[in-house]
mmCIF file of C-alpha atoms and ligand atoms in Angstrom:
data_model
loop_
_atom_site.group_PDB
_atom_site.id
_atom_site.type_symbol
_atom_site.label_atom_id
_atom_site.label_comp_id
_atom_site.label_asym_id
_atom_site.label_seq_id
_atom_site.Cartn_x
_atom_site.Cartn_y
_atom_site.Cartn_z
ATOM 1 C CA MET A 1 4.559 -5.550 -19.485
ATOM 2 C CA SER A 2 8.231 -6.266 -20.042
ATOM 3 C CA ASP A 3 8.979 -2.694 -21.155
ATOM 4 C CA TYR A 4 7.997 -1.224 -17.793
ATOM 5 C CA VAL A 5 11.467 0.204 -17.194
ATOM 6 C CA SER A 6 12.932 3.689 -16.860
ATOM 7 C CA ASN A 7 13.048 5.774 -20.007
ATOM 8 C CA ILE A 8 14.635 8.762 -18.273
ATOM 9 C CA THR A 9 17.691 8.972 -16.024
ATOM 10 C CA LEU A 10 17.732 10.349 -12.496
ATOM 11 C CA PRO A 11 19.479 13.580 -13.658
ATOM 12 C CA ASP A 12 16.776 13.971 -16.380
ATOM 13 C CA LEU A 13 14.075 13.540 -13.771
ATOM 14 C CA VAL A 14 15.700 16.114 -11.480
ATOM 15 C CA GLU A 15 16.049 18.573 -14.365
ATOM 16 C CA ARG A 16 12.330 18.262 -15.152
ATOM 17 C CA ILE A 17 11.400 18.718 -11.479
ATOM 18 C CA ASN A 18 13.651 21.788 -11.208
ATOM 19 C CA ALA A 19 12.189 23.321 -14.371
ATOM 20 C CA ALA A 20 8.531 22.921 -13.365
ATOM 21 C CA SER A 21 6.539 25.670 -11.682
ATOM 22 C CA ARG A 22 3.171 23.933 -11.086
ATOM 23 C CA VAL A 23 3.667 20.377 -9.912
ATOM 24 C CA LEU A 24 0.933 17.876 -9.127
ATOM 25 C CA ILE A 25 1.964 14.774 -7.181
ATOM 26 C CA THR A 26 -0.401 11.825 -6.862
ATOM 27 C CA THR A 27 -0.654 8.055 -6.433
ATOM 28 C CA HIS A 28 -2.974 5.042 -6.598
ATOM 29 C CA THR A 29 -6.472 4.560 -5.162
ATOM 30 C CA LYS A 30 -6.756 3.037 -1.659
ATOM 31 C CA PRO A 31 -3.475 4.693 -0.645
ATOM 32 C CA ASP A 32 -1.291 2.544 1.614
ATOM 33 C CA GLY A 33 1.626 3.743 3.744
ATOM 34 C CA ASP A 34 4.000 3.844 0.789
ATOM 35 C CA ALA A 35 1.559 5.824 -1.364
ATOM 36 C CA TYR A 36 0.819 8.273 1.472
ATOM 37 C CA GLY A 37 4.506 8.570 2.415
ATOM 38 C CA SER A 38 5.741 9.063 -1.150
ATOM 39 C CA VAL A 39 3.243 11.829 -1.905
ATOM 40 C CA SER A 40 3.564 13.664 1.432
ATOM 41 C CA ALA A 41 7.387 13.416 1.496
ATOM 42 C CA LEU A 42 7.842 14.658 -2.063
ATOM 43 C CA THR A 43 5.239 17.413 -1.681
ATOM 44 C CA ALA A 44 6.743 18.698 1.597
ATOM 45 C CA ALA A 45 10.311 18.451 0.262
ATOM 46 C CA LEU A 46 9.602 20.225 -3.030
ATOM 47 C CA ARG A 47 7.801 23.041 -1.200
ATOM 48 C CA LEU A 48 11.044 23.578 0.755
ATOM 49 C CA HIS A 49 13.240 23.221 -2.304
ATOM 50 C CA LYS A 50 11.103 25.268 -4.714
ATOM 51 C CA PRO A 51 9.437 27.947 -2.567
ATOM 52 C CA ASP A 52 8.260 29.927 -5.608
ATOM 53 C CA ALA A 53 6.547 26.957 -7.242
ATOM 54 C CA THR A 54 3.052 25.574 -6.614
ATOM 55 C CA ILE A 55 3.330 22.006 -5.385
ATOM 56 C CA GLU A 56 0.184 19.970 -4.702
ATOM 57 C CA GLY A 57 -0.104 16.432 -3.339
ATOM 58 C CA TRP A 58 -3.319 14.515 -3.969
ATOM 59 C CA LEU A 59 -4.459 11.277 -2.333
ATOM 60 C CA MET A 60 -7.568 9.516 -3.560
ATOM 61 C CA PRO A 61 -10.058 8.783 -0.756
ATOM 62 C CA PRO A 62 -10.655 6.727 1.301
ATOM 63 C CA VAL A 63 -7.468 7.607 3.214
ATOM 64 C CA PRO A 64 -6.901 5.493 6.384
ATOM 65 C CA ALA A 65 -7.613 7.577 9.511
ATOM 66 C CA ALA A 66 -4.166 6.850 11.001
ATOM 67 C CA PHE A 67 -2.443 8.800 8.167
ATOM 68 C CA LYS A 68 -4.458 11.916 9.025
ATOM 69 C CA LEU A 69 -2.676 12.133 12.398
ATOM 70 C CA LEU A 70 0.824 12.093 10.875
ATOM 71 C CA SER A 71 2.992 15.155 10.300
ATOM 72 C CA GLY A 72 2.830 14.883 6.499
ATOM 73 C CA TRP A 73 -0.962 14.980 6.279
ATOM 74 C CA PRO A 74 -1.285 18.827 6.186
ATOM 75 C CA PHE A 75 0.868 18.789 3.026
ATOM 76 C CA VAL A 76 -1.562 16.666 0.991
ATOM 77 C CA GLN A 77 -5.235 16.846 0.145
ATOM 78 C CA GLU A 78 -7.914 14.339 -0.727
ATOM 79 C CA TYR A 79 -8.555 14.143 -4.453
ATOM 80 C CA ASP A 80 -11.840 15.562 -5.591
ATOM 81 C CA PRO A 81 -12.537 16.349 -9.275
ATOM 82 C CA GLN A 82 -13.422 19.838 -7.971
ATOM 83 C CA ASN A 83 -9.838 20.637 -6.916
ATOM 84 C CA GLU A 84 -8.564 19.923 -10.434
ATOM 85 C CA ASN A 85 -9.514 23.503 -11.320
ATOM 86 C CA LYS A 86 -8.128 25.119 -8.169
ATOM 87 C CA LEU A 87 -4.598 23.935 -8.924
ATOM 88 C CA GLY A 88 -4.375 25.711 -12.255
ATOM 89 C CA GLU A 89 -2.796 23.884 -15.159
ATOM 90 C CA PRO A 90 0.118 21.721 -13.921
ATOM 91 C CA ASP A 91 3.278 21.712 -16.036
ATOM 92 C CA LEU A 92 4.464 18.500 -14.359
ATOM 93 C CA ILE A 93 2.484 15.565 -12.970
ATOM 94 C CA LEU A 94 4.290 12.936 -10.899
ATOM 95 C CA VAL A 95 2.431 9.633 -10.411
ATOM 96 C CA LEU A 96 4.052 7.708 -7.541
ATOM 97 C CA ASP A 97 4.021 4.037 -6.494
ATOM 98 C CA THR A 98 1.957 2.876 -9.479
ATOM 99 C CA GLY A 99 1.897 2.890 -13.249
ATOM 100 C CA ALA A 100 -1.318 0.909 -13.600
ATOM 101 C CA VAL A 101 -4.384 2.444 -15.261
ATOM 102 C CA PRO A 102 -6.935 0.618 -13.025
ATOM 103 C CA GLN A 103 -5.152 2.029 -9.960
ATOM 104 C CA VAL A 104 -5.566 5.624 -11.093
ATOM 105 C CA ALA A 105 -8.981 5.140 -12.757
ATOM 106 C CA PRO A 106 -10.809 8.019 -10.999
ATOM 107 C CA MET A 107 -8.152 10.455 -12.268
ATOM 108 C CA MET A 108 -7.846 9.058 -15.793
ATOM 109 C CA PRO A 109 -10.045 11.710 -17.416
ATOM 110 C CA PHE A 110 -7.681 14.331 -15.943
ATOM 111 C CA LEU A 111 -4.460 12.440 -16.734
ATOM 112 C CA GLU A 112 -5.392 11.332 -20.239
ATOM 113 C CA SER A 113 -4.965 14.758 -21.814
ATOM 114 C CA ARG A 114 -1.750 15.447 -19.852
ATOM 115 C CA LEU A 115 0.293 12.282 -20.414
ATOM 116 C CA ASP A 116 2.982 14.309 -22.227
ATOM 117 C CA ARG A 117 3.925 16.020 -18.952
ATOM 118 C CA THR A 118 3.325 13.023 -16.679
ATOM 119 C CA ILE A 119 6.207 11.082 -15.116
ATOM 120 C CA ILE A 120 5.710 7.783 -13.287
ATOM 121 C CA ILE A 121 8.070 7.183 -10.346
ATOM 122 C CA ASP A 122 7.587 3.596 -9.224
ATOM 123 C CA HIS A 123 9.113 0.397 -7.850
ATOM 124 C CA HIS A 124 6.641 -2.145 -9.281
ATOM 125 C CA ILE A 125 7.504 -4.539 -12.102
ATOM 126 C CA SER A 126 4.557 -3.808 -14.366
ATOM 127 C CA GLY A 127 2.263 -0.999 -15.394
ATOM 128 C CA ASP A 128 0.263 0.184 -18.404
ATOM 129 C CA LEU A 129 -0.279 3.914 -17.859
ATOM 130 C CA PRO A 130 0.994 5.464 -21.117
ATOM 131 C CA ALA A 131 2.750 8.420 -19.475
ATOM 132 C CA THR A 132 5.531 9.803 -21.651
ATOM 133 C CA HIS A 133 8.216 9.326 -18.975
ATOM 134 C CA ARG A 134 8.963 6.680 -16.373
ATOM 135 C CA TYR A 135 11.567 6.416 -13.666
ATOM 136 C CA ILE A 136 11.326 2.836 -12.355
ATOM 137 C CA ASP A 137 13.518 1.119 -9.762
ATOM 138 C CA SER A 138 12.075 -2.346 -9.220
ATOM 139 C CA SER A 139 14.935 -3.256 -6.876
ATOM 140 C CA ALA A 140 13.628 -0.733 -4.324
ATOM 141 C CA ALA A 141 11.524 -2.208 -1.502
ATOM 142 C CA ALA A 142 9.325 0.888 -1.408
ATOM 143 C CA CYS A 143 8.600 3.859 -3.643
ATOM 144 C CA CYS A 144 9.746 5.956 -0.661
ATOM 145 C CA THR A 145 13.260 4.536 -1.172
ATOM 146 C CA VAL A 146 13.163 5.851 -4.747
ATOM 147 C CA ILE A 147 11.869 9.212 -3.507
ATOM 148 C CA ALA A 148 14.853 9.381 -1.091
ATOM 149 C CA ASP A 149 17.163 8.917 -4.111
ATOM 150 C CA VAL A 150 15.287 11.624 -6.024
ATOM 151 C CA LEU A 151 15.555 14.072 -3.103
ATOM 152 C CA ASP A 152 19.264 13.335 -2.706
ATOM 153 C CA ALA A 153 19.737 13.970 -6.419
ATOM 154 C CA VAL A 154 17.720 17.193 -6.220
ATOM 155 C CA THR A 155 20.043 18.513 -3.494
ATOM 156 C CA GLY A 156 23.234 16.940 -4.808
ATOM 157 C CA THR A 157 23.514 14.694 -1.739
ATOM 158 C CA ASN A 158 25.141 11.340 -2.407
ATOM 159 C CA ALA A 159 24.189 9.156 0.508
ATOM 160 C CA THR A 160 22.136 6.204 -0.655
ATOM 161 C CA ASP A 161 24.303 3.664 -2.416
ATOM 162 C CA VAL A 162 27.308 3.830 -0.184
ATOM 163 C CA PRO A 163 28.670 1.182 2.163
ATOM 164 C CA CYS A 164 26.955 1.125 5.526
ATOM 165 C CA ASP A 165 29.006 3.857 7.103
ATOM 166 C CA VAL A 166 27.031 5.826 9.627
ATOM 167 C CA SER A 167 29.603 8.604 9.843
ATOM 168 C CA PHE A 168 29.189 9.166 6.108
ATOM 169 C CA ILE A 169 25.419 9.179 6.448
ATOM 170 C CA GLY A 170 25.692 11.764 9.216
ATOM 171 C CA ALA A 171 28.115 13.881 7.245
ATOM 172 C CA SER A 172 25.757 14.096 4.284
ATOM 173 C CA GLU A 173 22.769 15.300 6.270
ATOM 174 C CA PRO A 174 23.209 19.084 6.171
ATOM 175 C CA ASN A 175 22.442 19.119 2.445
ATOM 176 C CA ALA A 176 19.611 16.658 2.448
ATOM 177 C CA LEU A 177 15.942 17.539 2.186
ATOM 178 C CA ILE A 178 15.252 14.399 4.163
ATOM 179 C CA ALA A 179 16.762 16.128 7.187
ATOM 180 C CA ASP A 180 13.335 17.779 7.399
ATOM 181 C CA GLY A 181 11.252 16.021 10.066
ATOM 182 C CA VAL A 182 8.086 15.778 7.978
ATOM 183 C CA VAL A 183 9.969 14.370 5.002
ATOM 184 C CA ALA A 184 11.851 11.840 7.160
ATOM 185 C CA GLU A 185 8.688 10.646 8.914
ATOM 186 C CA SER A 186 6.764 10.287 5.636
ATOM 187 C CA LEU A 187 9.550 8.305 3.978
ATOM 188 C CA PHE A 188 9.840 6.045 7.034
ATOM 189 C CA VAL A 189 6.094 5.294 6.933
ATOM 190 C CA GLY A 190 6.373 4.106 3.329
ATOM 191 C CA ILE A 191 9.454 1.977 3.882
ATOM 192 C CA ALA A 192 8.125 0.349 7.081
ATOM 193 C CA SER A 193 4.752 -0.256 5.470
ATOM 194 C CA ASP A 194 5.953 -1.893 2.219
ATOM 195 C CA THR A 195 8.486 -4.114 4.025
ATOM 196 C CA GLY A 196 6.080 -5.250 6.789
ATOM 197 C CA TRP A 197 8.292 -3.422 9.279
ATOM 198 C CA PHE A 198 11.458 -4.856 7.701
ATOM 199 C CA ARG A 199 10.264 -8.511 7.771
ATOM 200 C CA PHE A 200 9.421 -9.181 4.098
ATOM 201 C CA SER A 201 11.950 -10.628 1.655
ATOM 202 C CA ASN A 202 12.113 -7.307 -0.242
ATOM 203 C CA THR A 203 14.026 -5.792 2.730
ATOM 204 C CA THR A 204 17.706 -5.277 1.892
ATOM 205 C CA ALA A 205 20.758 -3.547 3.321
ATOM 206 C CA ARG A 206 19.793 -0.543 1.186
ATOM 207 C CA THR A 207 16.354 -0.458 2.837
ATOM 208 C CA HIS A 208 17.939 -0.383 6.280
ATOM 209 C CA ARG A 209 20.453 2.294 5.211
ATOM 210 C CA VAL A 210 17.672 4.580 4.029
ATOM 211 C CA ALA A 211 15.593 3.881 7.159
ATOM 212 C CA ALA A 212 18.671 4.530 9.334
ATOM 213 C CA ARG A 213 18.904 8.023 7.890
ATOM 214 C CA MET A 214 15.261 8.669 8.812
ATOM 215 C CA ILE A 215 15.866 7.527 12.391
ATOM 216 C CA GLN A 216 18.964 9.683 12.529
ATOM 217 C CA ASN A 217 16.762 12.595 11.452
ATOM 218 C CA GLY A 218 14.493 12.117 14.443
ATOM 219 C CA VAL A 219 11.925 9.489 13.463
ATOM 220 C CA ASP A 220 10.820 7.545 16.558
ATOM 221 C CA HIS A 221 10.184 4.091 15.086
ATOM 222 C CA ALA A 222 8.452 2.671 18.185
ATOM 223 C CA ASP A 223 6.083 5.647 18.286
ATOM 224 C CA MET A 224 5.413 5.253 14.546
ATOM 225 C CA TYR A 225 4.598 1.560 15.059
ATOM 226 C CA ALA A 226 2.098 2.392 17.779
ATOM 227 C CA ARG A 227 0.517 5.155 15.680
ATOM 228 C CA LEU A 228 0.204 3.026 12.542
ATOM 229 C CA GLU A 229 -0.257 -0.550 13.735
ATOM 230 C CA GLN A 230 -1.907 -0.285 17.157
ATOM 231 C CA GLN A 231 -4.990 1.703 16.277
ATOM 232 C CA GLU A 232 -7.742 -0.933 16.239
ATOM 233 C CA ARG A 233 -11.097 -0.582 18.000
ATOM 234 C CA PRO A 234 -12.133 -2.960 20.819
ATOM 235 C CA ALA A 235 -14.948 -4.173 18.532
ATOM 236 C CA LYS A 236 -12.369 -5.585 16.135
ATOM 237 C CA LEU A 237 -10.740 -7.584 18.927
ATOM 238 C CA ALA A 238 -14.186 -8.884 19.958
ATOM 239 C CA LEU A 239 -14.766 -10.004 16.360
ATOM 240 C CA GLN A 240 -11.310 -11.597 16.258
ATOM 241 C CA ILE A 241 -12.174 -13.662 19.352
ATOM 242 C CA ARG A 242 -15.248 -14.979 17.492
ATOM 243 C CA ALA A 243 -13.211 -15.782 14.383
ATOM 244 C CA MET A 244 -10.663 -17.678 16.524
ATOM 245 C CA THR A 245 -13.423 -19.546 18.376
ATOM 246 C CA SER A 246 -14.929 -20.640 15.056
ATOM 247 C CA MET A 247 -11.624 -22.015 13.763
ATOM 248 C CA GLN A 248 -11.517 -25.625 12.601
ATOM 249 C CA LEU A 249 -8.447 -27.501 11.411
ATOM 250 C CA LEU A 250 -9.029 -29.737 8.386
ATOM 251 C CA ALA A 251 -6.951 -32.137 6.268
ATOM 252 C CA ASP A 252 -4.586 -33.224 9.057
ATOM 253 C CA SER A 253 -4.322 -29.622 10.269
ATOM 254 C CA GLN A 254 -3.011 -28.400 6.911
ATOM 255 C CA VAL A 255 -5.975 -26.053 6.490
ATOM 256 C CA ALA A 256 -7.517 -23.660 9.011
ATOM 257 C CA ILE A 257 -11.036 -22.428 8.297
ATOM 258 C CA MET A 258 -12.822 -19.651 10.201
ATOM 259 C CA THR A 259 -16.442 -18.540 9.825
ATOM 260 C CA LEU A 260 -18.060 -15.247 10.773
ATOM 261 C CA HIS A 261 -21.856 -14.851 10.692
ATOM 262 C CA ALA A 262 -23.775 -11.607 10.235
ATOM 263 C CA ALA A 263 -24.715 -11.767 13.946
ATOM 264 C CA ASP A 264 -21.019 -11.679 14.891
ATOM 265 C CA PHE A 265 -20.833 -8.198 13.368
ATOM 266 C CA THR A 266 -24.087 -6.869 14.809
ATOM 267 C CA GLU A 267 -23.381 -8.271 18.295
ATOM 268 C CA THR A 268 -19.790 -6.952 18.509
ATOM 269 C CA GLY A 269 -20.391 -3.702 16.627
ATOM 270 C CA ALA A 270 -17.497 -4.535 14.275
ATOM 271 C CA LEU A 271 -17.502 -3.511 10.620
ATOM 272 C CA PRO A 272 -17.021 -5.858 7.636
ATOM 273 C CA GLU A 273 -13.618 -4.258 6.836
ATOM 274 C CA GLU A 274 -12.409 -5.046 10.365
ATOM 275 C CA THR A 275 -11.700 -8.678 9.410
ATOM 276 C CA GLU A 276 -8.426 -7.445 7.899
ATOM 277 C CA ARG A 277 -5.440 -9.691 8.800
ATOM 278 C CA PHE A 278 -7.543 -12.357 10.566
ATOM 279 C CA VAL A 279 -6.322 -14.775 7.857
ATOM 280 C CA ASP A 280 -2.738 -14.233 9.017
ATOM 281 C CA ILE A 281 -3.295 -15.531 12.556
ATOM 282 C CA PRO A 282 -3.704 -19.322 11.992
ATOM 283 C CA GLN A 283 -0.537 -19.267 9.861
ATOM 284 C CA SER A 284 1.406 -19.281 13.132
ATOM 285 C CA VAL A 285 0.562 -23.025 13.419
ATOM 286 C CA SER A 286 3.413 -25.071 11.907
ATOM 287 C CA THR A 287 1.228 -27.592 10.047
ATOM 288 C CA VAL A 288 -1.106 -24.986 8.513
ATOM 289 C CA LYS A 289 -0.453 -24.370 4.806
ATOM 290 C CA MET A 290 -3.666 -22.618 3.868
ATOM 291 C CA VAL A 291 -6.179 -20.413 5.699
ATOM 292 C CA VAL A 292 -9.800 -19.815 4.705
ATOM 293 C CA LEU A 293 -12.061 -17.127 6.153
ATOM 294 C CA LEU A 294 -15.782 -17.235 5.341
ATOM 295 C CA VAL A 295 -17.720 -14.064 6.064
ATOM 296 C CA GLU A 296 -21.458 -13.517 5.975
ATOM 297 C CA ASN A 297 -21.673 -9.716 5.741
ATOM 298 C CA PRO A 298 -24.662 -8.138 7.510
ATOM 299 C CA PRO A 299 -27.381 -7.176 5.002
ATOM 300 C CA THR A 300 -27.605 -3.503 4.027
ATOM 301 C CA ALA A 301 -30.227 -1.456 2.214
ATOM 302 C CA LYS A 302 -28.019 -1.566 -0.871
ATOM 303 C CA GLN A 303 -27.324 -5.303 -0.558
ATOM 304 C CA PRO A 304 -30.193 -7.120 1.201
ATOM 305 C CA SER A 305 -28.590 -10.528 0.517
ATOM 306 C CA PRO A 306 -24.842 -9.994 0.135
ATOM 307 C CA PRO A 307 -22.673 -12.836 -1.196
ATOM 308 C CA ILE A 308 -20.468 -14.840 1.175
ATOM 309 C CA ARG A 309 -16.955 -13.424 1.225
ATOM 310 C CA VAL A 310 -14.237 -16.084 0.944
ATOM 311 C CA SER A 311 -10.657 -15.034 1.769
ATOM 312 C CA LEU A 312 -7.796 -17.438 1.061
ATOM 313 C CA ARG A 313 -4.140 -17.331 2.075
ATOM 314 C CA SER A 314 -1.223 -19.698 1.634
ATOM 315 C CA LYS A 315 2.123 -19.676 3.357
ATOM 316 C CA PRO A 316 5.072 -19.279 0.968
ATOM 317 C CA GLY A 317 7.687 -21.993 0.483
ATOM 318 C CA PRO A 318 7.846 -25.476 -1.027
ATOM 319 C CA ASP A 319 4.453 -26.504 0.437
ATOM 320 C CA ALA A 320 2.635 -23.429 -0.889
ATOM 321 C CA VAL A 321 -0.907 -23.846 -2.172
ATOM 322 C CA ASN A 322 -1.991 -21.847 -5.224
ATOM 323 C CA VAL A 323 -5.035 -20.201 -3.681
ATOM 324 C CA ALA A 324 -5.820 -18.237 -6.866
ATOM 325 C CA GLU A 325 -6.401 -21.619 -8.573
ATOM 326 C CA PHE A 326 -8.418 -22.817 -5.594
ATOM 327 C CA ALA A 327 -10.670 -19.739 -5.893
ATOM 328 C CA GLN A 328 -11.291 -20.154 -9.621
ATOM 329 C CA PRO A 329 -14.170 -22.711 -9.509
ATOM 330 C CA PHE A 330 -15.904 -20.320 -7.093
ATOM 331 C CA GLY A 331 -15.672 -17.432 -9.550
ATOM 332 C CA GLY A 332 -12.808 -15.823 -7.626
ATOM 333 C CA GLY A 333 -9.135 -15.164 -8.192
ATOM 334 C CA GLY A 334 -6.198 -13.099 -7.059
ATOM 335 C CA HIS A 335 -2.568 -13.882 -6.362
ATOM 336 C CA ALA A 336 -0.972 -17.299 -5.806
ATOM 337 C CA ARG A 337 -0.604 -16.664 -2.052
ATOM 338 C CA ALA A 338 -3.606 -14.354 -1.466
ATOM 339 C CA ALA A 339 -6.928 -14.753 -3.230
ATOM 340 C CA GLY A 340 -10.656 -14.535 -2.667
ATOM 341 C CA ALA A 341 -14.139 -15.052 -4.026
ATOM 342 C CA LYS A 342 -17.682 -13.821 -3.507
ATOM 343 C CA VAL A 343 -20.117 -16.725 -3.546
ATOM 344 C CA HIS A 344 -23.911 -16.523 -3.486
ATOM 345 C CA GLY A 345 -25.812 -18.884 -1.200
ATOM 346 C CA SER A 346 -26.263 -19.404 2.530
ATOM 347 C CA ILE A 347 -23.135 -19.493 4.671
ATOM 348 C CA ASP A 348 -23.781 -23.184 5.442
ATOM 349 C CA GLU A 349 -24.062 -24.071 1.741
ATOM 350 C CA VAL A 350 -20.898 -22.158 0.838
ATOM 351 C CA SER A 351 -19.049 -23.660 3.812
ATOM 352 C CA GLU A 352 -19.975 -27.212 2.682
ATOM 353 C CA LYS A 353 -18.756 -26.509 -0.873
ATOM 354 C CA ILE A 354 -15.464 -25.012 0.329
ATOM 355 C CA LYS A 355 -14.852 -27.909 2.724
ATOM 356 C CA ALA A 356 -15.511 -30.405 -0.089
ATOM 357 C CA ALA A 357 -12.997 -28.560 -2.281
ATOM 358 C CA ILE A 358 -10.437 -28.603 0.566
ATOM 359 C CA ALA A 359 -10.911 -32.343 1.054
ATOM 360 C CA LYS A 360 -10.390 -32.891 -2.679
ATOM 361 C CA ALA A 361 -7.340 -30.600 -2.905
ATOM 362 C CA PHE A 362 -5.613 -32.250 0.093
ATOM 363 C CA GLU A 363 -6.674 -35.894 -0.437
HETATM 364 MN MN1 LIG B 1 4.903 0.661 -2.795
#
């Protein structure tokens, strides 16, 4: 949607936040670090700033276990239609890090009748949630960067869009809500998470300036990395070894394909969701343009013969492969650089079909 832009100014947004007495803050399903950080930072900060108001932060489950060990977790709660009543009637609803109806689907019955008092605060480029007000900054790497601006505006601090002058940043701190340790840690989680720890192309000088303020306020970035990114189970590593062992290079080493069988899960004790990021590993090989992971999920009572899960990735750049197009004949889809499909049949049958498609695409 091309009209997914702000229709209120930052001072308007601040005025509405200051005027509200029952505020509900929420975000998208499957909350990531930016969703968690935005909700916990804003909830904790507004409780400090508006001690007489009721401020609630809701995250839709499932919430990754690592977030529950962070300092912002006690400030939020897991969404349950039951706690809609406990809050009382909110006079302001802030939807953070999304403006897309499918991403807030479980809450739509609640939101639908309250769109007049709902404000989206987001950094994405599209959205279709018909909330009356939007504050959108698509140049921000993370919604947490936008939240930092909002908190500075709430307190009258002017620290974000200034030249990189650390003495200025330090001087501004006494007035800033982000001087609070919980707020600083939460905002850092969101910024680190949405920028791939400052590696992705969305990372700018502004991103680093905001993150620098968090570090200045006591965030230990190495400790945060360990707590967020080094939390896997040994079973996942055992499964990763099997995925690596299965790897074949095809089409003059332009494609890497890995295959995991149901037995690989039962024998290692790993879970189907623990294949996350395996597709990134073969991309370290210079010639590899595309990575395919084929997964035969173990059968469950609910799904006695689950489909084969096909995950596809392409490196960016001039040699990029459109993996969404590749997935289409298999009934799949996704993004140009990350796509997938679920294909019925035995793993050997699906593997043969995928390999034939690879040979054709790279001939
Ligand atoms: Mn985000």
